[in-house]
PDB file of C-alpha atoms and ligand atoms in Angstrom:
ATOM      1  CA  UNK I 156       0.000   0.000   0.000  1.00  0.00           C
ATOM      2  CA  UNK I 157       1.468   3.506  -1.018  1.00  0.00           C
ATOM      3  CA  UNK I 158       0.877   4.937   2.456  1.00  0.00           C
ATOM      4  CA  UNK I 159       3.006   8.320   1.722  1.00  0.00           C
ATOM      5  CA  UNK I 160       0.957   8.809  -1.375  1.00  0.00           C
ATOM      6  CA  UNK I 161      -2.039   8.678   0.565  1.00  0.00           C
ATOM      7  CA  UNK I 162      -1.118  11.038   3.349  1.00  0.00           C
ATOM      8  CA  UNK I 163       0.150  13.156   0.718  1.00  0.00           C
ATOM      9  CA  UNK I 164      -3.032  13.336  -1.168  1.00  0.00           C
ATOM     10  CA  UNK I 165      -4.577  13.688   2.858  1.00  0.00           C
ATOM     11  CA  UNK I 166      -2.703  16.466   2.915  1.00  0.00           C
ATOM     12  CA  UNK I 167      -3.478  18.113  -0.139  1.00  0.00           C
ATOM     13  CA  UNK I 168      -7.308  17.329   0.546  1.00  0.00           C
ATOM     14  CA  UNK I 169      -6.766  19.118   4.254  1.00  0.00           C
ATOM     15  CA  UNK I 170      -4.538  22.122   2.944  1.00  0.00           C
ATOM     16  CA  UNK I 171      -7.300  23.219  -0.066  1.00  0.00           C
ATOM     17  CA  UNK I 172     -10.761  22.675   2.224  1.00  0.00           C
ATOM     18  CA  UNK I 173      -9.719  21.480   5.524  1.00  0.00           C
ATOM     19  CA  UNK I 174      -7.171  24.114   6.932  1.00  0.00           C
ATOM     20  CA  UNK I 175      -6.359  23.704  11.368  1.00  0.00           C
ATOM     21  CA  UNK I 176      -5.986  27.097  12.546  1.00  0.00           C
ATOM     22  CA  UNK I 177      -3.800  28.032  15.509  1.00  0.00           C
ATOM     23  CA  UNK I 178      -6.748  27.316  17.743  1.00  0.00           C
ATOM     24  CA  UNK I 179      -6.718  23.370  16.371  1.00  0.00           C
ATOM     25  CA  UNK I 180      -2.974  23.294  16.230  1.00  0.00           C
ATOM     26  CA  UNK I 181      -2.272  23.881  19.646  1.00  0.00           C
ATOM     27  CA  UNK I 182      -5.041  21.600  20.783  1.00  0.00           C
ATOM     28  CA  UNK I 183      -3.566  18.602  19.296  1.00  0.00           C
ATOM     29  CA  UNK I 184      -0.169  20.011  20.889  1.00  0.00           C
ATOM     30  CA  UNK I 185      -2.264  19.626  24.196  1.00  0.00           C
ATOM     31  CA  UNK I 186      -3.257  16.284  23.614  1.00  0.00           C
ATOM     32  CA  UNK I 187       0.101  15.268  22.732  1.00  0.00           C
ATOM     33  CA  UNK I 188       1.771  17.365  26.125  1.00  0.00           C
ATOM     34  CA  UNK I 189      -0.668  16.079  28.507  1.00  0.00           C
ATOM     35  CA  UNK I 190      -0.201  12.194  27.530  1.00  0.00           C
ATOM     36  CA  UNK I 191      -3.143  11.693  26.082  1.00  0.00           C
ATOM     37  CA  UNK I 192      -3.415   9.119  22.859  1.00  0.00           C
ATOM     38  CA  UNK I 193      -2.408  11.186  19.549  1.00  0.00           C
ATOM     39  CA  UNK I 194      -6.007   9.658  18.369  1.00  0.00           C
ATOM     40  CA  UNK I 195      -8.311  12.590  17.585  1.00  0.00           C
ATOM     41  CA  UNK I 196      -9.721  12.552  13.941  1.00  0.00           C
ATOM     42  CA  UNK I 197      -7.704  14.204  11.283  1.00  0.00           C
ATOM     43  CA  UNK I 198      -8.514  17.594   9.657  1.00  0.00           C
ATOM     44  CA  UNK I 199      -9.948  16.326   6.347  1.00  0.00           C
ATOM     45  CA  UNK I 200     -12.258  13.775   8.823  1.00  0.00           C
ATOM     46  CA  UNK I 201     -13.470  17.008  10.718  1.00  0.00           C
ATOM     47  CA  UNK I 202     -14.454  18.545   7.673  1.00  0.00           C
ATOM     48  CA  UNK I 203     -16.301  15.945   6.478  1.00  0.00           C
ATOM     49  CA  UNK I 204     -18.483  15.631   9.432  1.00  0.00           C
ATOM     50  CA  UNK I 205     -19.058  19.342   9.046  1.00  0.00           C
ATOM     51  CA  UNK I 206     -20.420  19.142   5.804  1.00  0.00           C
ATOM     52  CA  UNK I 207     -22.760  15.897   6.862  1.00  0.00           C
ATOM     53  CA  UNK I 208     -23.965  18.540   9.898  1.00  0.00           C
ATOM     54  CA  UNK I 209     -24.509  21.218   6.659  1.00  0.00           C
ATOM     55  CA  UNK I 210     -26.754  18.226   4.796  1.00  0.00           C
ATOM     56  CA  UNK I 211     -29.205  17.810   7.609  1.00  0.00           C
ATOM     57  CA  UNK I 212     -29.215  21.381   9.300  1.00  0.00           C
ATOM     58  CA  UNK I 213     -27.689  20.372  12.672  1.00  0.00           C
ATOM     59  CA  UNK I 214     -28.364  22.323  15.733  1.00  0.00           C
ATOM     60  CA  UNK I 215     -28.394  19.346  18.705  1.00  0.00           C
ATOM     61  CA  UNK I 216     -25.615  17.415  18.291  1.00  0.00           C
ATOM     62  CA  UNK I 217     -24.325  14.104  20.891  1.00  0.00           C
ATOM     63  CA  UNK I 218     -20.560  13.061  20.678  1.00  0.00           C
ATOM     64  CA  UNK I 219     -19.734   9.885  22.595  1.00  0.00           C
ATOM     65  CA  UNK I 220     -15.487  10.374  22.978  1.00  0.00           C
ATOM     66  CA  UNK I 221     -14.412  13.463  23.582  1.00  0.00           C
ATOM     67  CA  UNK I 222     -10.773  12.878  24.420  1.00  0.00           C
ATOM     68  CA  UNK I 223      -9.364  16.445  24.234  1.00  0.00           C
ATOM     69  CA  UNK I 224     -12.167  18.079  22.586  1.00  0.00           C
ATOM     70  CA  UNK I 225     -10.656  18.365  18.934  1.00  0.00           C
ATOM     71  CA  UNK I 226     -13.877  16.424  16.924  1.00  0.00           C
ATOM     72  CA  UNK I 227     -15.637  18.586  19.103  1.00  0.00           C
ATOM     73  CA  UNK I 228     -14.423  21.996  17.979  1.00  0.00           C
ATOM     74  CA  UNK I 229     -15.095  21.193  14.319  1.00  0.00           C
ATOM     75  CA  UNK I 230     -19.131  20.135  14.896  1.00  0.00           C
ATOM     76  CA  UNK I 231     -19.164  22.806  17.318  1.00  0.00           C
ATOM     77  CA  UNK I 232     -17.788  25.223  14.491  1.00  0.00           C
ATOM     78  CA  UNK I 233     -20.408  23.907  12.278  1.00  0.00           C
ATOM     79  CA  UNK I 234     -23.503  24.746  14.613  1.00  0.00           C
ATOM     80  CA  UNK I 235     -25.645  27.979  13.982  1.00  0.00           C
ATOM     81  CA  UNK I 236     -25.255  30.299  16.904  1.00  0.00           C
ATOM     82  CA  UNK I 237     -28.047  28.426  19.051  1.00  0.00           C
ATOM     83  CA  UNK I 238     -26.710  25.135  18.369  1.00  0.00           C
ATOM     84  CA  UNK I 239     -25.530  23.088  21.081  1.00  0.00           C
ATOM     85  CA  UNK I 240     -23.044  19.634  21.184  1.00  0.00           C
ATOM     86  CA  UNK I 241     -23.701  17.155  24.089  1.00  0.00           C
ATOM     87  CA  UNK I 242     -20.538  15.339  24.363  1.00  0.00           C
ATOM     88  CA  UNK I 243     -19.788  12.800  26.796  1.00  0.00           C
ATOM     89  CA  UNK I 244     -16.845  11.233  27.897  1.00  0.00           C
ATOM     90  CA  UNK I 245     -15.759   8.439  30.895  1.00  0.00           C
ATOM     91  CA  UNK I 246     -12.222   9.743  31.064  1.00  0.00           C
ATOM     92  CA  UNK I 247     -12.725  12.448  34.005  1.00  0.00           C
ATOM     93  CA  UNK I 248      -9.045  14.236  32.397  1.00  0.00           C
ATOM     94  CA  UNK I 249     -10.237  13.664  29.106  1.00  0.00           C
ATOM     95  CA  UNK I 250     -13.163  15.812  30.107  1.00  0.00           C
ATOM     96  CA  UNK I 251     -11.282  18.582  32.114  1.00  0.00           C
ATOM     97  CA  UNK I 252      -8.231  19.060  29.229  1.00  0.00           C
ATOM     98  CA  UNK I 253     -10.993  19.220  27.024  1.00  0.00           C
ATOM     99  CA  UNK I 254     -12.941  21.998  28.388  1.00  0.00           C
ATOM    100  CA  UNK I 255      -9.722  24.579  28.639  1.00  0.00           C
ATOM    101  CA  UNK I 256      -9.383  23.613  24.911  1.00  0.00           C
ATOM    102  CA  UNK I 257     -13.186  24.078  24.371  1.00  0.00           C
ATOM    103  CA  UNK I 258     -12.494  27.716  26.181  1.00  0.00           C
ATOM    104  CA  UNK I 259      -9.452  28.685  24.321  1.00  0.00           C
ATOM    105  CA  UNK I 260     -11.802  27.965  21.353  1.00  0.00           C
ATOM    106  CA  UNK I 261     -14.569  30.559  22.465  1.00  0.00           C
ATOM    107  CA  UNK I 262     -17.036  27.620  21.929  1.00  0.00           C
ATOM    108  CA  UNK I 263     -18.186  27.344  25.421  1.00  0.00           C
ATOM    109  CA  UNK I 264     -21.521  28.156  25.447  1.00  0.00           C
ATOM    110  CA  UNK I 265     -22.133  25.883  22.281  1.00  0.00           C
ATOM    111  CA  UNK I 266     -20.389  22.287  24.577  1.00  0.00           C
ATOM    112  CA  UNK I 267     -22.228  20.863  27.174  1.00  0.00           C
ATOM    113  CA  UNK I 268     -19.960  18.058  28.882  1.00  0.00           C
ATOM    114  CA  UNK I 269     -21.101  14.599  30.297  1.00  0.00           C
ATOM    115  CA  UNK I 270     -18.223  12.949  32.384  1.00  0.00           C
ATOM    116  CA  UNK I 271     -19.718   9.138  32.740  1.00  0.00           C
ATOM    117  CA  UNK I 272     -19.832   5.925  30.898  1.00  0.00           C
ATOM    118  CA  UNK I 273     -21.433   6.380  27.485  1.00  0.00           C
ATOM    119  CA  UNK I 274     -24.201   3.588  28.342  1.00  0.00           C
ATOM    120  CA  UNK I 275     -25.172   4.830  30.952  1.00  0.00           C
ATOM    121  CA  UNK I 276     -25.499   8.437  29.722  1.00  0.00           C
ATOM    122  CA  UNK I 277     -27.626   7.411  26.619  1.00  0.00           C
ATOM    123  CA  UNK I 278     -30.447   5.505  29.021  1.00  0.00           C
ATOM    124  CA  UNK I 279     -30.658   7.867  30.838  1.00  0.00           C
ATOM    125  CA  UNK I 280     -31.275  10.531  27.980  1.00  0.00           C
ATOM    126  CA  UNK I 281     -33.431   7.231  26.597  1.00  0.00           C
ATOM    127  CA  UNK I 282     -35.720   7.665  30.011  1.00  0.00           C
ATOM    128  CA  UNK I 283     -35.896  11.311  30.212  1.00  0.00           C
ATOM    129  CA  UNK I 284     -37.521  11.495  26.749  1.00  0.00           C
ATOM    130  CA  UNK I 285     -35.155  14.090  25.707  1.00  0.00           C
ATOM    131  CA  UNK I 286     -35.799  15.684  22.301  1.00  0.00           C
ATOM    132  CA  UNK I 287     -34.101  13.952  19.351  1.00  0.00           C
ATOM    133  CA  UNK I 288     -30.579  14.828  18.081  1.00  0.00           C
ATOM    134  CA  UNK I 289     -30.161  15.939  14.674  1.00  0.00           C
ATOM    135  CA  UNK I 290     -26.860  14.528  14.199  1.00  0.00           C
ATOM    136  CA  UNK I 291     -24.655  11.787  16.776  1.00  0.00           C
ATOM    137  CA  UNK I 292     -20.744  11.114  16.164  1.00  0.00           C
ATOM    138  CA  UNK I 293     -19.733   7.947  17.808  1.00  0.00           C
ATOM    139  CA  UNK I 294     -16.241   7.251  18.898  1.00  0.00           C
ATOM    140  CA  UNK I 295     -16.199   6.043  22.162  1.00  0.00           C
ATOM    141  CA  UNK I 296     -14.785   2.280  23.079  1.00  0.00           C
ATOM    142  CA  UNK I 297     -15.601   0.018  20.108  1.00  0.00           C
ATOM    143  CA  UNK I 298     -16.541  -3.118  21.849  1.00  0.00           C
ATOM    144  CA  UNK I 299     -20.420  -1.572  22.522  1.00  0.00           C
ATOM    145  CA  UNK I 300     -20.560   0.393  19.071  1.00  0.00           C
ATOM    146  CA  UNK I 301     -23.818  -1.671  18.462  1.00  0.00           C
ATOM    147  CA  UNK I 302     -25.757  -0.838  21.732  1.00  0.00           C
ATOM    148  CA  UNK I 303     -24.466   2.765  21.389  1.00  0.00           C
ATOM    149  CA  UNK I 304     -26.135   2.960  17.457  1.00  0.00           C
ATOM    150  CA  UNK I 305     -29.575   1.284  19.371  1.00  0.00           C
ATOM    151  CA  UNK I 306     -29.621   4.220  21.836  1.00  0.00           C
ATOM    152  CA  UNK I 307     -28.634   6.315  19.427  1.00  0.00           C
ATOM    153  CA  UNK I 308     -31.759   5.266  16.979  1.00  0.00           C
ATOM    154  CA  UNK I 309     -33.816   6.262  20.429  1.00  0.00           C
ATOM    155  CA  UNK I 310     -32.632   9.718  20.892  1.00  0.00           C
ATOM    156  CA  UNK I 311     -32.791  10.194  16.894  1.00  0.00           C
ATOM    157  CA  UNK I 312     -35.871  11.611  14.442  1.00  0.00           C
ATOM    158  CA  UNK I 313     -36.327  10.507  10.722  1.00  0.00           C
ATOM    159  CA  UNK I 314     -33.130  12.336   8.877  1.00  0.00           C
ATOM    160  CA  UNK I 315     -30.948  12.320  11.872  1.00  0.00           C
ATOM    161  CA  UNK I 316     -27.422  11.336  10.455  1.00  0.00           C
ATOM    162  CA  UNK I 317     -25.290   9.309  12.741  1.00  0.00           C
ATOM    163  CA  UNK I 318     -21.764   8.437  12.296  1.00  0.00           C
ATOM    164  CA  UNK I 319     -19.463   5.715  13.569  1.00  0.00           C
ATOM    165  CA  UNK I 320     -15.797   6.235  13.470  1.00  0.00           C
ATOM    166  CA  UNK I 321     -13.335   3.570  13.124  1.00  0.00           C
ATOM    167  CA  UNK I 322     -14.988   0.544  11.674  1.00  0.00           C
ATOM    168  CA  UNK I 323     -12.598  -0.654   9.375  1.00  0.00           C
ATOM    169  CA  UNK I 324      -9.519  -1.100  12.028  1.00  0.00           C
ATOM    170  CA  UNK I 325      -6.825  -1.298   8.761  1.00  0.00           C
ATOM    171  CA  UNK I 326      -8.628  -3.956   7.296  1.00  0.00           C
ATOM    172  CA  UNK I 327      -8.603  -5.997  10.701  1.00  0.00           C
ATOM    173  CA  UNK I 328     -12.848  -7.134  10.430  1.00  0.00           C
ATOM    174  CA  UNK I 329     -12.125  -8.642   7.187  1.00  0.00           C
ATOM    175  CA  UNK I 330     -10.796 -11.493   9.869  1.00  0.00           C
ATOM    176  CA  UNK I 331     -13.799 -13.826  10.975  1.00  0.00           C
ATOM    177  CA  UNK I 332     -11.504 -15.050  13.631  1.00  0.00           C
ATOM    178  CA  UNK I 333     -10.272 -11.924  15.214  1.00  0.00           C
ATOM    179  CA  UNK I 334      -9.739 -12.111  18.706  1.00  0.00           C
ATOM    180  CA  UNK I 335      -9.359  -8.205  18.892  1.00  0.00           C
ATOM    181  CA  UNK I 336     -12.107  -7.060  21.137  1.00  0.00           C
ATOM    182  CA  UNK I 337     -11.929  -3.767  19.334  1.00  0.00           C
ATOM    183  CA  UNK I 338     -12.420  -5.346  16.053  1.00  0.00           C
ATOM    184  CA  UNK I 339     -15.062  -7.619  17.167  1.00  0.00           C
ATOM    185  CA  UNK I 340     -16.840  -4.577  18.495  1.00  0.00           C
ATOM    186  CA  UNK I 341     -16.960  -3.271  15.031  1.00  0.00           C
ATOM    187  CA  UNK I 342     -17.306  -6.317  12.994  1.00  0.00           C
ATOM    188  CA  UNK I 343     -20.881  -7.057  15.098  1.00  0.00           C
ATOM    189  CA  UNK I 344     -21.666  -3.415  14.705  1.00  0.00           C
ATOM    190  CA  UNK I 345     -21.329  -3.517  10.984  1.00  0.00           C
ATOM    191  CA  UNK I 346     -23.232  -6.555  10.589  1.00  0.00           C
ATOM    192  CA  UNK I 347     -26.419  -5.130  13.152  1.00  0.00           C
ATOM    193  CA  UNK I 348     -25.759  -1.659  10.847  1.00  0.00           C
ATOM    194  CA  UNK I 349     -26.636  -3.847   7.394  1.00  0.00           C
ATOM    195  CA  UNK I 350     -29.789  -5.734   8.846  1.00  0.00           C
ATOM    196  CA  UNK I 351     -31.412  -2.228  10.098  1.00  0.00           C
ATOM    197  CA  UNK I 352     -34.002  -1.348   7.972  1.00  0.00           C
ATOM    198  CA  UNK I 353     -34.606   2.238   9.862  1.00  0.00           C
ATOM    199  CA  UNK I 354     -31.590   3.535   8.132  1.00  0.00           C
ATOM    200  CA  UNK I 355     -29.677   4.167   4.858  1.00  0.00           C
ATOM    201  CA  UNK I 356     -26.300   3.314   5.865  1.00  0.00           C
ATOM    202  CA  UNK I 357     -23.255   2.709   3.990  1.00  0.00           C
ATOM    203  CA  UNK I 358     -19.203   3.027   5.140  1.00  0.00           C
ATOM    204  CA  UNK I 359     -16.325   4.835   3.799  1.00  0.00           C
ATOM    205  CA  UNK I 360     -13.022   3.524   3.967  1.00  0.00           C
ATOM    206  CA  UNK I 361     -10.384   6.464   4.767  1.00  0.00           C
ATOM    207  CA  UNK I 362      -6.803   6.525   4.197  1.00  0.00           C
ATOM    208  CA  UNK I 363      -4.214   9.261   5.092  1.00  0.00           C
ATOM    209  CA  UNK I 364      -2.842  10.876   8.280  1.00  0.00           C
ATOM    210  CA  UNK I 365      -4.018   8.775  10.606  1.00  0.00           C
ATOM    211  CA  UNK I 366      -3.802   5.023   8.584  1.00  0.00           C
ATOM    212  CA  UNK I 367      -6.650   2.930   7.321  1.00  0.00           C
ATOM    213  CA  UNK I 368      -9.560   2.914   8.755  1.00  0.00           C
ATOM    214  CA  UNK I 369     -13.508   3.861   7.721  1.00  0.00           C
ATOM    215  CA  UNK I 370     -16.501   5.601   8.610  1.00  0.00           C
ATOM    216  CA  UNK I 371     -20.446   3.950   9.089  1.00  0.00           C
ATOM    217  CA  UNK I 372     -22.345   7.131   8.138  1.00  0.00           C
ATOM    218  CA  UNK I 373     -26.702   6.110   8.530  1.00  0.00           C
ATOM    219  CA  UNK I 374     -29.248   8.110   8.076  1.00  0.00           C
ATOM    220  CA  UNK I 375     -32.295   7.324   9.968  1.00  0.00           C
ATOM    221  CA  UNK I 376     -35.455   6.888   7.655  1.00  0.00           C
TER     222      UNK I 376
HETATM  223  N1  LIG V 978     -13.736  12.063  19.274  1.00  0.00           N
HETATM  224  C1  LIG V 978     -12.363  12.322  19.719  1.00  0.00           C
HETATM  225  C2  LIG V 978     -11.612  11.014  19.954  1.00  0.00           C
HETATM  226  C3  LIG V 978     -12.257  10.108  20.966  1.00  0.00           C
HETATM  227  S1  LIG V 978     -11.137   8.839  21.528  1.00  0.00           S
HETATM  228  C4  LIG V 978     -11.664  13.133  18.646  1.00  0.00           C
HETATM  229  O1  LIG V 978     -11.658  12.694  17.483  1.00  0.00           O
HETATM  230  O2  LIG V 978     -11.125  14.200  18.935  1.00  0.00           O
HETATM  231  C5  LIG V 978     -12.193   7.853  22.491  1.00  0.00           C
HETATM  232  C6  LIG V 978     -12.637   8.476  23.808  1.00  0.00           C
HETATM  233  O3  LIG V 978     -13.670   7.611  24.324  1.00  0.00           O
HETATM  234  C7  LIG V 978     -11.559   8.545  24.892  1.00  0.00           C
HETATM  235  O4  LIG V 978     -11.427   9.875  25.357  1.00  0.00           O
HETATM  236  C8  LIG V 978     -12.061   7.633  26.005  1.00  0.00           C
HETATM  237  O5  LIG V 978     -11.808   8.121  27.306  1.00  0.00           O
HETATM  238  C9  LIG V 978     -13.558   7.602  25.739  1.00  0.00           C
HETATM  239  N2  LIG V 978     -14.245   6.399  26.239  1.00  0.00           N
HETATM  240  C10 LIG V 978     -13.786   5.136  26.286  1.00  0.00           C
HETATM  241  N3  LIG V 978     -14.696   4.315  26.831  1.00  0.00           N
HETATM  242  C11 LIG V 978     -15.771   5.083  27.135  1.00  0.00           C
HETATM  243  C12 LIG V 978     -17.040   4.826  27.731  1.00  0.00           C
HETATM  244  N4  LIG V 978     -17.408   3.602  28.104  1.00  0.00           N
HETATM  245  N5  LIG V 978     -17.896   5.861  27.885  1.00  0.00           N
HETATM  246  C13 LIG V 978     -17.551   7.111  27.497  1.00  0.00           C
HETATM  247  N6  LIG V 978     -16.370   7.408  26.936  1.00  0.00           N
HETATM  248  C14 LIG V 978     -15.485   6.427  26.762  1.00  0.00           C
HETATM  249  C1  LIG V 979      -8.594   4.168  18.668  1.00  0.00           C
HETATM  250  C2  LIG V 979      -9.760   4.843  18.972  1.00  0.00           C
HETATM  251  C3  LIG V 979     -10.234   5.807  18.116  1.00  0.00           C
HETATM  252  O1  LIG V 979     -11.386   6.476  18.343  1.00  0.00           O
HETATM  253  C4  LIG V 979      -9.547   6.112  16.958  1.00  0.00           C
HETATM  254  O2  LIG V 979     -10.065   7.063  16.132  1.00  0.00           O
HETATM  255  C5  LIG V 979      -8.386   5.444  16.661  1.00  0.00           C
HETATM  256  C6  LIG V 979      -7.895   4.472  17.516  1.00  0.00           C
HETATM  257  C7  LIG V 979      -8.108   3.112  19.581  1.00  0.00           C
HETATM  258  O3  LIG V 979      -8.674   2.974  20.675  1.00  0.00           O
HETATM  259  O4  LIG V 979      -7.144   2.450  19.222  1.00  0.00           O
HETATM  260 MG1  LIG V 980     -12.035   7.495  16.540  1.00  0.00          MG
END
């Protein structure tokens, strides 16, 4: 596989409609400084869920995985000026590094943080009846990607668009006997996402700065 052709062309893709300000640049330097896994999604990623927020209007956005809050500047630069993002994290650091970079951004009134396991966060939303999301970004742990997509469908109206993150693992689900707990997360998840008739759901395979790995993208019917 020509992996430096493919960041290269990453990079070109980034530099023409995908370009990190200061603001995003030091965050990532934040990550890296505070020993926190170099695992946020790359700029050309960020765009792309920006322009899947443009497709379906989104003002109420839920992030499961915050880590240091970089996915969640670019849907939080995305939202109209009374949009909010939910985003929830277990990871009580995670959480705190996160909101200074959220403030440094100016975006604090548009984040709303929930430290707590993502399962335990969506019942609840689930039991409170709260309003439906108009767009949900999923990329906490992988091993309960399909329960997270079932609460998801709960808190979700017909042309919601959810999206999955890291699906394809560098090809890793293509093995049937993968012990990975990560990939077998995903591989179940993948097959649950292609016997759901509620949504129109396809993946994306994505190569460039950060490997090979894919996107789920549904929309709910
Ligand atoms: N969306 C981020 C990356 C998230 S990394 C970005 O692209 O910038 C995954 C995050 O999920 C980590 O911060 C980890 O702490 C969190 N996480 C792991 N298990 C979790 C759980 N059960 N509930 C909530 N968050 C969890
Ligand atoms: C991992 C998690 C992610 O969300 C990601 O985008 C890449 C890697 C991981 O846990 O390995
Ligand atoms: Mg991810």
């Amino acid at each position: 596989m020509n992996t430096k052709l493919f960041s290269e062309v990453d990079n070109y893709i980034s530099n023409l409609l995908a370009v990190e300000d200061e603001i995003l640049k030091s965050i990532l330097a934040s990550i890296n400084e505070n020993g926190i896994p170099s695992i946020s999604i790359t700029p050309s990623q960020g765009k792309f869920l920006q322009v899947l927020m443009a497709a379906c209007n989104a003002k109420n956005v839920l992030e499961l995985g915050t880590l240091g809050g970089y996915s969640t500047i670019w849907m939080a630069r995305a939202l109209p000026n009374n949009g909010k993002i939910i985003t929830v994290d277990n990871n009580a650091k995670h959480t705190e590094l996160a909101r200074q970079n959220i403030a440094y951004a100016k975006l604090t009134s548009k984040v709303e943080f929930r430290t707590g396991k993502a399962l335990d966060i969506l019942h609840s939303m689930v039991n409170e009846k709260k309003e439906p999301f108009d767009f949900i970004f999923i990329d906490a742990d992988k091993p309960p990607y399909t329960e997270y997509f079932q609460c998801a469908l709960k808190l979700s109206r017909s042309g919601t668009i959810i999206v999955c993150d890291n699906v394809i693992r560098e090809g890793g689900i293509l093995d049937e006997n993968s012990e990975d707990e990560n990939v077998k997360g995903v591989q179940r998840f993948n097959k649950y996402l292609s016997e759901n008739s509620n949504v129109a759901a396809t993946i994306i395979q994505s190569v460039g700065a950060k490997g090979f790995d894919g996107m789920a993208v549904a929309v709910v019917r």
